[in-house]
mmCIF file of C-alpha atoms in Angstrom:
data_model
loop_
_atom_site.group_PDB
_atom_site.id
_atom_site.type_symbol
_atom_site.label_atom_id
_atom_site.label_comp_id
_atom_site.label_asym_id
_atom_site.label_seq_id
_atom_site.Cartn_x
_atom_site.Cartn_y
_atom_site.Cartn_z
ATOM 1 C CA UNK A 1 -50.491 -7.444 8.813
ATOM 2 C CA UNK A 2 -47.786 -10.398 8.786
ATOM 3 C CA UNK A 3 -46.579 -9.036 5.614
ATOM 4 C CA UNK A 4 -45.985 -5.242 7.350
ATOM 5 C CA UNK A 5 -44.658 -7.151 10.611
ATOM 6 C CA UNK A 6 -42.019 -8.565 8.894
ATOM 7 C CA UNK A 7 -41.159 -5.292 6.899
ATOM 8 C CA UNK A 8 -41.143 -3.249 10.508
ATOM 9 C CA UNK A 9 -38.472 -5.840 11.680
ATOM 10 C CA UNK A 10 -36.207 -5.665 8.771
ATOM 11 C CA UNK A 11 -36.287 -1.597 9.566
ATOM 12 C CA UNK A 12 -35.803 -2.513 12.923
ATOM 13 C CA UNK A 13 -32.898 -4.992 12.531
ATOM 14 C CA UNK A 14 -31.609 -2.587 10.309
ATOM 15 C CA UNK A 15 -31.184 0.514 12.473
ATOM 16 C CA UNK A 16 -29.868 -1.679 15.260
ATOM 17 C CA UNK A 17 -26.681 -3.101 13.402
ATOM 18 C CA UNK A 18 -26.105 0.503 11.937
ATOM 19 C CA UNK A 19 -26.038 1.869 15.222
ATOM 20 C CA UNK A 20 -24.118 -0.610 16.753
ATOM 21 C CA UNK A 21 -21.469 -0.291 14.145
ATOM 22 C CA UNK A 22 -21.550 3.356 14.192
ATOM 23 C CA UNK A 23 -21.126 2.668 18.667
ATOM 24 C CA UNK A 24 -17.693 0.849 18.019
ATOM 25 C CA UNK A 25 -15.882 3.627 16.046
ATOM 26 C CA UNK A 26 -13.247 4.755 17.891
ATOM 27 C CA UNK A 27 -9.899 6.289 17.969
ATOM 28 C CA UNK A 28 -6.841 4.048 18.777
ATOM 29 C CA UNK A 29 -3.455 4.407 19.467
ATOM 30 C CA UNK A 30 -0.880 1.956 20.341
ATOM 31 C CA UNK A 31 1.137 3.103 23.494
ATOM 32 C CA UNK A 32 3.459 -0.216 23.711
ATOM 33 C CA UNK A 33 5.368 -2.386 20.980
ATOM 34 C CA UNK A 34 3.468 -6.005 20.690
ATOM 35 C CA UNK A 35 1.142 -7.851 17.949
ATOM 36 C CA UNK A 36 -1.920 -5.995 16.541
ATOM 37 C CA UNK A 37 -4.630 -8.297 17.565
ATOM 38 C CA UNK A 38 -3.133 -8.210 21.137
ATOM 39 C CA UNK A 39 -5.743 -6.766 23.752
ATOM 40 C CA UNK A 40 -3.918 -6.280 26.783
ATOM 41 C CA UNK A 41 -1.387 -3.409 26.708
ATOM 42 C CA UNK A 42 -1.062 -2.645 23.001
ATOM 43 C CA UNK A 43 -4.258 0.112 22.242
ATOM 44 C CA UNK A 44 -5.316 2.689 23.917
ATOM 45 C CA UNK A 45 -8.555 4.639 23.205
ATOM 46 C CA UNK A 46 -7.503 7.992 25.298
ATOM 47 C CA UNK A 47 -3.569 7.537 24.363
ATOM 48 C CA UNK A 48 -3.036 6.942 28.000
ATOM 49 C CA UNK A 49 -4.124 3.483 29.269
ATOM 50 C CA UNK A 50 -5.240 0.160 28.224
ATOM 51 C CA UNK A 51 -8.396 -0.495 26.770
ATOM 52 C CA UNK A 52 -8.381 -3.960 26.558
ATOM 53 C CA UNK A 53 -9.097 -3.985 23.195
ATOM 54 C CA UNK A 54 -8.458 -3.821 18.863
ATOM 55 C CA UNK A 55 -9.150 -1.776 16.356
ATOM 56 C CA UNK A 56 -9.839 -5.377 14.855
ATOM 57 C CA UNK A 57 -8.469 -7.291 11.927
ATOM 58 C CA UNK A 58 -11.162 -6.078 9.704
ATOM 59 C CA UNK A 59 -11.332 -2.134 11.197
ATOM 60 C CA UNK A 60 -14.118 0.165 9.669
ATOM 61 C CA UNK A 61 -14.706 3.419 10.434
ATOM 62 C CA UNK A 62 -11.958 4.183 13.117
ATOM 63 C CA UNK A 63 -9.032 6.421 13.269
ATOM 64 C CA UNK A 64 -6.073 4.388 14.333
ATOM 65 C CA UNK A 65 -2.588 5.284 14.957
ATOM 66 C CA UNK A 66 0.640 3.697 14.947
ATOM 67 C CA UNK A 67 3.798 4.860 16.849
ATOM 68 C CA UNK A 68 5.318 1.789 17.732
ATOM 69 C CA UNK A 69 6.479 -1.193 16.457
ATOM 70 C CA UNK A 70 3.478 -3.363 15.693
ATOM 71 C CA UNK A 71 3.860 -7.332 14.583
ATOM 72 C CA UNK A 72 0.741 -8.642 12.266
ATOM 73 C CA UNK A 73 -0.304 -12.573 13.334
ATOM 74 C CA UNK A 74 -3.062 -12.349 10.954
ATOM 75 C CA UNK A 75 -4.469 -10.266 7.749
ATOM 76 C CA UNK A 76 -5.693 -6.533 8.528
ATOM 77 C CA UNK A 77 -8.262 -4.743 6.331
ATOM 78 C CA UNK A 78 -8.566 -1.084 6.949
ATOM 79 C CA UNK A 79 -11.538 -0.163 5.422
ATOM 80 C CA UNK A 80 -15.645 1.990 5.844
ATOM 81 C CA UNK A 81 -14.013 5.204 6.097
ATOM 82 C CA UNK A 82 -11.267 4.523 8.436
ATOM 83 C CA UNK A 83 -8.165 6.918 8.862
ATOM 84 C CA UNK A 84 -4.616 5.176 9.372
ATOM 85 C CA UNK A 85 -1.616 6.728 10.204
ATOM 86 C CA UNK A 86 1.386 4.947 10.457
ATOM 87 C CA UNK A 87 4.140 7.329 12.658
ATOM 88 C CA UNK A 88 7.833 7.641 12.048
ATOM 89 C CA UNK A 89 8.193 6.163 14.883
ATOM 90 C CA UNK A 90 6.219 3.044 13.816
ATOM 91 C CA UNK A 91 6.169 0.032 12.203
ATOM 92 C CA UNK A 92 3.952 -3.409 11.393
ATOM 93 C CA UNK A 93 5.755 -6.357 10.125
ATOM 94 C CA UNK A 94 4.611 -9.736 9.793
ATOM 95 C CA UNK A 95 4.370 -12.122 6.683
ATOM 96 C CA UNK A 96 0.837 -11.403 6.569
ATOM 97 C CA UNK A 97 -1.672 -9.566 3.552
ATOM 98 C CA UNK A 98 -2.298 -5.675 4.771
ATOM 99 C CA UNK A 99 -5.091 -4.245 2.561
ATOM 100 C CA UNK A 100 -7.902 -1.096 2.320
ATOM 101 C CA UNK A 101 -10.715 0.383 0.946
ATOM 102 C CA UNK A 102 -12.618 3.484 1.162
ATOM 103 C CA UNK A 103 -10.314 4.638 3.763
ATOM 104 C CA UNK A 104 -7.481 7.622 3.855
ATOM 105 C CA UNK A 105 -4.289 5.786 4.647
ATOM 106 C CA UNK A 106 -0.646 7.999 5.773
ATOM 107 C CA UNK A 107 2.667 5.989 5.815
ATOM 108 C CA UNK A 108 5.610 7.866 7.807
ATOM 109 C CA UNK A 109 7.357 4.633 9.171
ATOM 110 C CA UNK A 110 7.499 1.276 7.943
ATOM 111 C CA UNK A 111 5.679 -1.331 6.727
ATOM 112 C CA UNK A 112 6.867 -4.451 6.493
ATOM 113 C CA UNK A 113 4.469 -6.995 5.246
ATOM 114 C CA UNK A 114 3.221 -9.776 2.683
ATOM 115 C CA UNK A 115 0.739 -9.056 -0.210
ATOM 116 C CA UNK A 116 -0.374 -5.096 0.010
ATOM 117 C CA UNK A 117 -3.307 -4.084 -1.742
ATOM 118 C CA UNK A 118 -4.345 -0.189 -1.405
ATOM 119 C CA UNK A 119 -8.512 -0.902 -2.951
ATOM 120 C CA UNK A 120 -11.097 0.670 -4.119
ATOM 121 C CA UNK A 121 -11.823 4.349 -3.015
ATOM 122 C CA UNK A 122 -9.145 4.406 -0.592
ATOM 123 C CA UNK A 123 -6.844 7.655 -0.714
ATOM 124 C CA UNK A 124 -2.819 6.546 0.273
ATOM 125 C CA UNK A 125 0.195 8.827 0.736
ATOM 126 C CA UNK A 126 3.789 8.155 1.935
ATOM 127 C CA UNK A 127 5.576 10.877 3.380
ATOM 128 C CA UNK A 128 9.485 11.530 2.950
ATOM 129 C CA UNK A 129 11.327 8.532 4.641
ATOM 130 C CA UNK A 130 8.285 6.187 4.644
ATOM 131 C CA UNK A 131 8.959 2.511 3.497
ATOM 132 C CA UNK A 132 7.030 -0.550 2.143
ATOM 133 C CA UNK A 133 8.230 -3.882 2.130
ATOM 134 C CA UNK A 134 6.243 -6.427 0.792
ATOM 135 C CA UNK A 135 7.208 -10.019 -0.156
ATOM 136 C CA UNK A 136 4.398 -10.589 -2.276
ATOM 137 C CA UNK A 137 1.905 -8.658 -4.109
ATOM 138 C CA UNK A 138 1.654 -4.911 -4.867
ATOM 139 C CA UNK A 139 -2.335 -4.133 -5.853
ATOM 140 C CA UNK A 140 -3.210 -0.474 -6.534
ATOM 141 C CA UNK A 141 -6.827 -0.303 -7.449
ATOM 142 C CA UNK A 142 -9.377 2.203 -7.822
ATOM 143 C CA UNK A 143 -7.527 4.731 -5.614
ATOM 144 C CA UNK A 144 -5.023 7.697 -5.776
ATOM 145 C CA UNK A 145 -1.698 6.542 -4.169
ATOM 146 C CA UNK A 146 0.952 9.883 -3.798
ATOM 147 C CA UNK A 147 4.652 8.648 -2.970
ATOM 148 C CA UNK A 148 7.247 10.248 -1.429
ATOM 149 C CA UNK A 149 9.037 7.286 0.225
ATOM 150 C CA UNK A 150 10.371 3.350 -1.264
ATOM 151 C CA UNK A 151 9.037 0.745 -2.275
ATOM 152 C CA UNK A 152 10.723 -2.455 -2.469
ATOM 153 C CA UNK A 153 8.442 -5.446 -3.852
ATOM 154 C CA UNK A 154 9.362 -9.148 -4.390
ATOM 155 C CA UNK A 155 6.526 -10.306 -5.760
ATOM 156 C CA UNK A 156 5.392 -8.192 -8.940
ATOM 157 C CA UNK A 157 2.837 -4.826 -8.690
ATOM 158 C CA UNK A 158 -0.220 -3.933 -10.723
ATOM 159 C CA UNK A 159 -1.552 -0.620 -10.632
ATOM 160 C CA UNK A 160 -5.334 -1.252 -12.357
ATOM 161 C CA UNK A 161 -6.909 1.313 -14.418
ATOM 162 C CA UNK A 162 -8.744 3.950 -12.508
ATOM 163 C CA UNK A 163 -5.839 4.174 -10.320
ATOM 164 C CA UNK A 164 -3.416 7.246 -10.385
ATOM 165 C CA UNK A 165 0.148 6.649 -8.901
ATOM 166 C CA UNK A 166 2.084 9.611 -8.058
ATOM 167 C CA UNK A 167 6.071 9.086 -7.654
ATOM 168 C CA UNK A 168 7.250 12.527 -6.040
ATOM 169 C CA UNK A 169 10.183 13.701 -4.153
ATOM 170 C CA UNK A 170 13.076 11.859 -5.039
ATOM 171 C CA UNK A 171 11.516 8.074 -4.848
ATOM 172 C CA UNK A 172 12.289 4.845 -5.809
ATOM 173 C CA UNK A 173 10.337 1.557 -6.535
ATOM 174 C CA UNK A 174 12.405 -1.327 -7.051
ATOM 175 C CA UNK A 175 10.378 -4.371 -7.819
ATOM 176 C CA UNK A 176 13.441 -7.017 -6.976
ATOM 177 C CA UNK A 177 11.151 -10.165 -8.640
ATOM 178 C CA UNK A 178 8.142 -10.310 -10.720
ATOM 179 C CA UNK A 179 6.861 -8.024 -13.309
ATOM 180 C CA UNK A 180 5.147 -4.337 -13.471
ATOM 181 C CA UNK A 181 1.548 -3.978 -14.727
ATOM 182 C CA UNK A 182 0.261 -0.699 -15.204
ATOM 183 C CA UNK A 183 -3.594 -0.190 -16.744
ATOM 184 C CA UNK A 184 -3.528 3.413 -15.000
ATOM 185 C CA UNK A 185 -2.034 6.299 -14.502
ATOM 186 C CA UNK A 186 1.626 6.785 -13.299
ATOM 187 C CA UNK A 187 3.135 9.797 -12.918
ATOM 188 C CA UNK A 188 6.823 9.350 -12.325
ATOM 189 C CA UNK A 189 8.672 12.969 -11.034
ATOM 190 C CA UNK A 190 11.689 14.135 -12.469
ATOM 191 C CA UNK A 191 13.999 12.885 -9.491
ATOM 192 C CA UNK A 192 12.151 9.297 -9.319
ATOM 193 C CA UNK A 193 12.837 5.884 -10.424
ATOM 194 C CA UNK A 194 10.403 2.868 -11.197
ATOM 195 C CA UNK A 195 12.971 -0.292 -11.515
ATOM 196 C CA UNK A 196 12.100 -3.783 -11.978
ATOM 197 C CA UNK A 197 14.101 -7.099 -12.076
ATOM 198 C CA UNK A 198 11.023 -8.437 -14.301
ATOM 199 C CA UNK A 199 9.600 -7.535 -17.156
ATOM 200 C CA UNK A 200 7.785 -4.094 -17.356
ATOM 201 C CA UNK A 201 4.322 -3.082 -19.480
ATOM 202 C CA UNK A 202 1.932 -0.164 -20.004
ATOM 203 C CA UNK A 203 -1.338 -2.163 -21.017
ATOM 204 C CA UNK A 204 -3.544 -0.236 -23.409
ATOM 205 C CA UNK A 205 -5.381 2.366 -21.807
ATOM 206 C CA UNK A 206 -2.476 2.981 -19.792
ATOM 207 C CA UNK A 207 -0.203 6.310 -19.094
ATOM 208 C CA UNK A 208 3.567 6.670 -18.239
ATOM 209 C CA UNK A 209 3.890 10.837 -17.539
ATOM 210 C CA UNK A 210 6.431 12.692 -16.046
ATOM 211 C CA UNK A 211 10.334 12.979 -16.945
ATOM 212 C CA UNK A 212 11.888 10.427 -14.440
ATOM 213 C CA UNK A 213 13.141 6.980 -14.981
ATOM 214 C CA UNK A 214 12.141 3.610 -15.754
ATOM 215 C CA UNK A 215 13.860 0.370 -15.568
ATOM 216 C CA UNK A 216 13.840 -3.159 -16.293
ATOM 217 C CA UNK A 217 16.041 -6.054 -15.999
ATOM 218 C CA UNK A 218 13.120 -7.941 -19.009
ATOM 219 C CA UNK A 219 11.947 -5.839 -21.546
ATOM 220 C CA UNK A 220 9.513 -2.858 -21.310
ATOM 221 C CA UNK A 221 6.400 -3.099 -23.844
ATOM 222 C CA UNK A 222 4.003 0.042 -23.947
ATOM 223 C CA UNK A 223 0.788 -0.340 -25.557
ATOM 224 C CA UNK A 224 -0.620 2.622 -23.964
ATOM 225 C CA UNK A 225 0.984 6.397 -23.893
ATOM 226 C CA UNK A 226 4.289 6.574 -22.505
ATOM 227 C CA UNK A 227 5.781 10.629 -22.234
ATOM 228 C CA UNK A 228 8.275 11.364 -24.282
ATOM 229 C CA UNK A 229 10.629 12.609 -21.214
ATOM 230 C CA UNK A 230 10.166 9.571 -19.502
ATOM 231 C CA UNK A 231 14.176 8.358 -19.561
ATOM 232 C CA UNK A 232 13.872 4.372 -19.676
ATOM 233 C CA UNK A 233 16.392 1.497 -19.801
ATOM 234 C CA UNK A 234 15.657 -2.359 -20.814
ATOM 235 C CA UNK A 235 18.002 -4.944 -20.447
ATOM 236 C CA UNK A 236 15.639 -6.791 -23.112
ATOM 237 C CA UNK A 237 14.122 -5.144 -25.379
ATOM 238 C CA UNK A 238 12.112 -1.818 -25.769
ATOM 239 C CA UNK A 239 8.846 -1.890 -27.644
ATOM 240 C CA UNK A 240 6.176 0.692 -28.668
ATOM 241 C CA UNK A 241 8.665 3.260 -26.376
ATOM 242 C CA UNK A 242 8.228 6.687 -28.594
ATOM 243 C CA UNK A 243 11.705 7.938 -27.095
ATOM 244 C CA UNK A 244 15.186 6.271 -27.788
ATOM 245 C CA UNK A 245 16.686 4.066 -25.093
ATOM 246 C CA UNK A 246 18.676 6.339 -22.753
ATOM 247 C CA UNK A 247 20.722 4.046 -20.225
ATOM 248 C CA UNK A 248 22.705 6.757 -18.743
ATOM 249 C CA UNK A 249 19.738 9.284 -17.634
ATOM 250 C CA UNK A 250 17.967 6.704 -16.281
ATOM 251 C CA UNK A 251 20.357 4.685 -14.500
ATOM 252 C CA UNK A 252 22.051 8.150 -13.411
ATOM 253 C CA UNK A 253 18.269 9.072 -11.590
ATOM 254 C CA UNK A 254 18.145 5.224 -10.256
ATOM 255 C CA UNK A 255 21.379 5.318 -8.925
ATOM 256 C CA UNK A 256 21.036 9.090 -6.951
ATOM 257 C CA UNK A 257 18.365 7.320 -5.078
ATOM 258 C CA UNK A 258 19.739 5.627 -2.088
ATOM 259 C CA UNK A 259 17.568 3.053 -0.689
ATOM 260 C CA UNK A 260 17.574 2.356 3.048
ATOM 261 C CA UNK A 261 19.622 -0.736 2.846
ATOM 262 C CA UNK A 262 20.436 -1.715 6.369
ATOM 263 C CA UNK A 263 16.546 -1.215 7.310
ATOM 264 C CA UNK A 264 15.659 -3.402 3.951
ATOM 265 C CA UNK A 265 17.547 -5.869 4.607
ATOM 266 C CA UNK A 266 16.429 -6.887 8.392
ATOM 267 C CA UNK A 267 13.284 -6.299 7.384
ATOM 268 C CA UNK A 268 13.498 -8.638 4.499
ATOM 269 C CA UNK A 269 14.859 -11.186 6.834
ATOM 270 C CA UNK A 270 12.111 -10.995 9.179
ATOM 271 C CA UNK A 271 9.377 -11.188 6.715
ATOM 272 C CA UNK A 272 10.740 -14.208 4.804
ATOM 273 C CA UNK A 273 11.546 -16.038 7.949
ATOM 274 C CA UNK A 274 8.763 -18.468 7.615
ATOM 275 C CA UNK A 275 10.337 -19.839 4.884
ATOM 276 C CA UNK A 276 13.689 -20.217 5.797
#
């Protein structure tokens, strides 16, 4: 009878934390600039007033939206299902880590922020004019990410294998320090550009399609299957690459790509300003 007792309050306990988790989903909006975590005039769950409240640092199962200019004082996970939807009109910044998983994830504004990590299960798309910043790490893992904004990445980005990146629409990811890891699958579109300062590799098991441009200020090592279209340029040197070197097609796709430069660079400023 003990034995059963204890069972019956497992079940109990159970239910009780799944119900109370499934009570706080919510929809928020932010209807004034401020800091994320900030629960005075910042989120609203009716788009209208106050609710004197977060969608939390660590925000499962909640639809959240973003049309004004958020600052991060912490690390945000966006995960459990979640939708996120960051507005043209929006932006978070801070020199903080902004990560998900299992969660569906739109970029329309900016994003500004320190190591980003799109995780497992999670489904990620930047629409045209969308922006990511991020002074450290760029994780891809386990996910479909579809681009159709920039990138600009100080700090190196790894796309792991089960992950398929999509470069559409006239886009550009400039990785201005560290190196590019790819174990997935990138698909780069014929109008796109993947550039890095570091050194660039396609780890066995790993796929470069498509017919835009790649290109490295180190050398560029494939030991996976790189498309024959693919235009690349190495300022090192160019290994296991089935196609000749072809510096003018893929600087002349780089260079038609005209990142936001103004935006980048006070957004730069702001998230390295910890450190200066």
């Amino acid at each position: 009878m003990k034995l059963l007792l204890n069972y019956t309050q497992i079940i109990f306990f159970a239910i009780a934390i799944l119900g109370f988790n499934n009570a706080n989903a919510a929809t928020y909006t932010t209807i004034n600039n401020g800091n994320w975590n900030d629960v005075t005039n910042v989120w609203s769950t009716d788009g209208i007033t106050p609710c004197l409240c977060t969608p939390g640092i660590n925000s499962a199962g909640n639809d959240i939206t973003i049309s004004n200019d958020l600052t991060l004082s912490s690390n945000v996970n966006i995960n459990g299902g979640s939708n996120f939807t960051l507005l043209a009109s929006g932006s978070i910044t801070g020199n903080f880590d902004f990560s998900s998983w299992n969660a569906h994830l739109d970029y329309f504004g900016t994003a500004s922020v320190k190591k980003l990590m799109q995780g497992v299960n999670a489904n990620s798309v930047m629409h045209p004019g969308s922006i990511i910043i991020a002074s450290g790490q760029f994780i891809v893992k386990d996910q479909t990410f579809t681009m159709n904004g920039s990138v600009i990445n100080a700090a190196g980005m790894d796309i792991w294998a089960g992950t398929t990146l999509n470069i559409l629409t006239a886009s550009r990811i400039f990785l201005t320090s560290g190196n590019m890891e790819n174990y997935g699958w990138i698909n780069i579109g014929p109008d796109c550009c993947l550039a890095s300062n570091g050194n660039w590799k396609n780890h066995p098991g790993g796929v470069i399609a498509g017919s835009g441009s790649c290109n490295s200020g180190g050398n560029i090592n494939n030991q996976g299957i790189w498309d024959v279209l693919i235009k690349w340029c190495a300022t090192g040197a160019g290994i296991g690459i089935p196609s000749p070197e072809d510096c003018s097609g893929a600087n002349d796709i780089c260079n038609a790509i005209l990142l936001p430069v103004e935006l980048v660079r006070f957004k730069v400023e702001e998230a390295y300003k910890d450190y200066v």
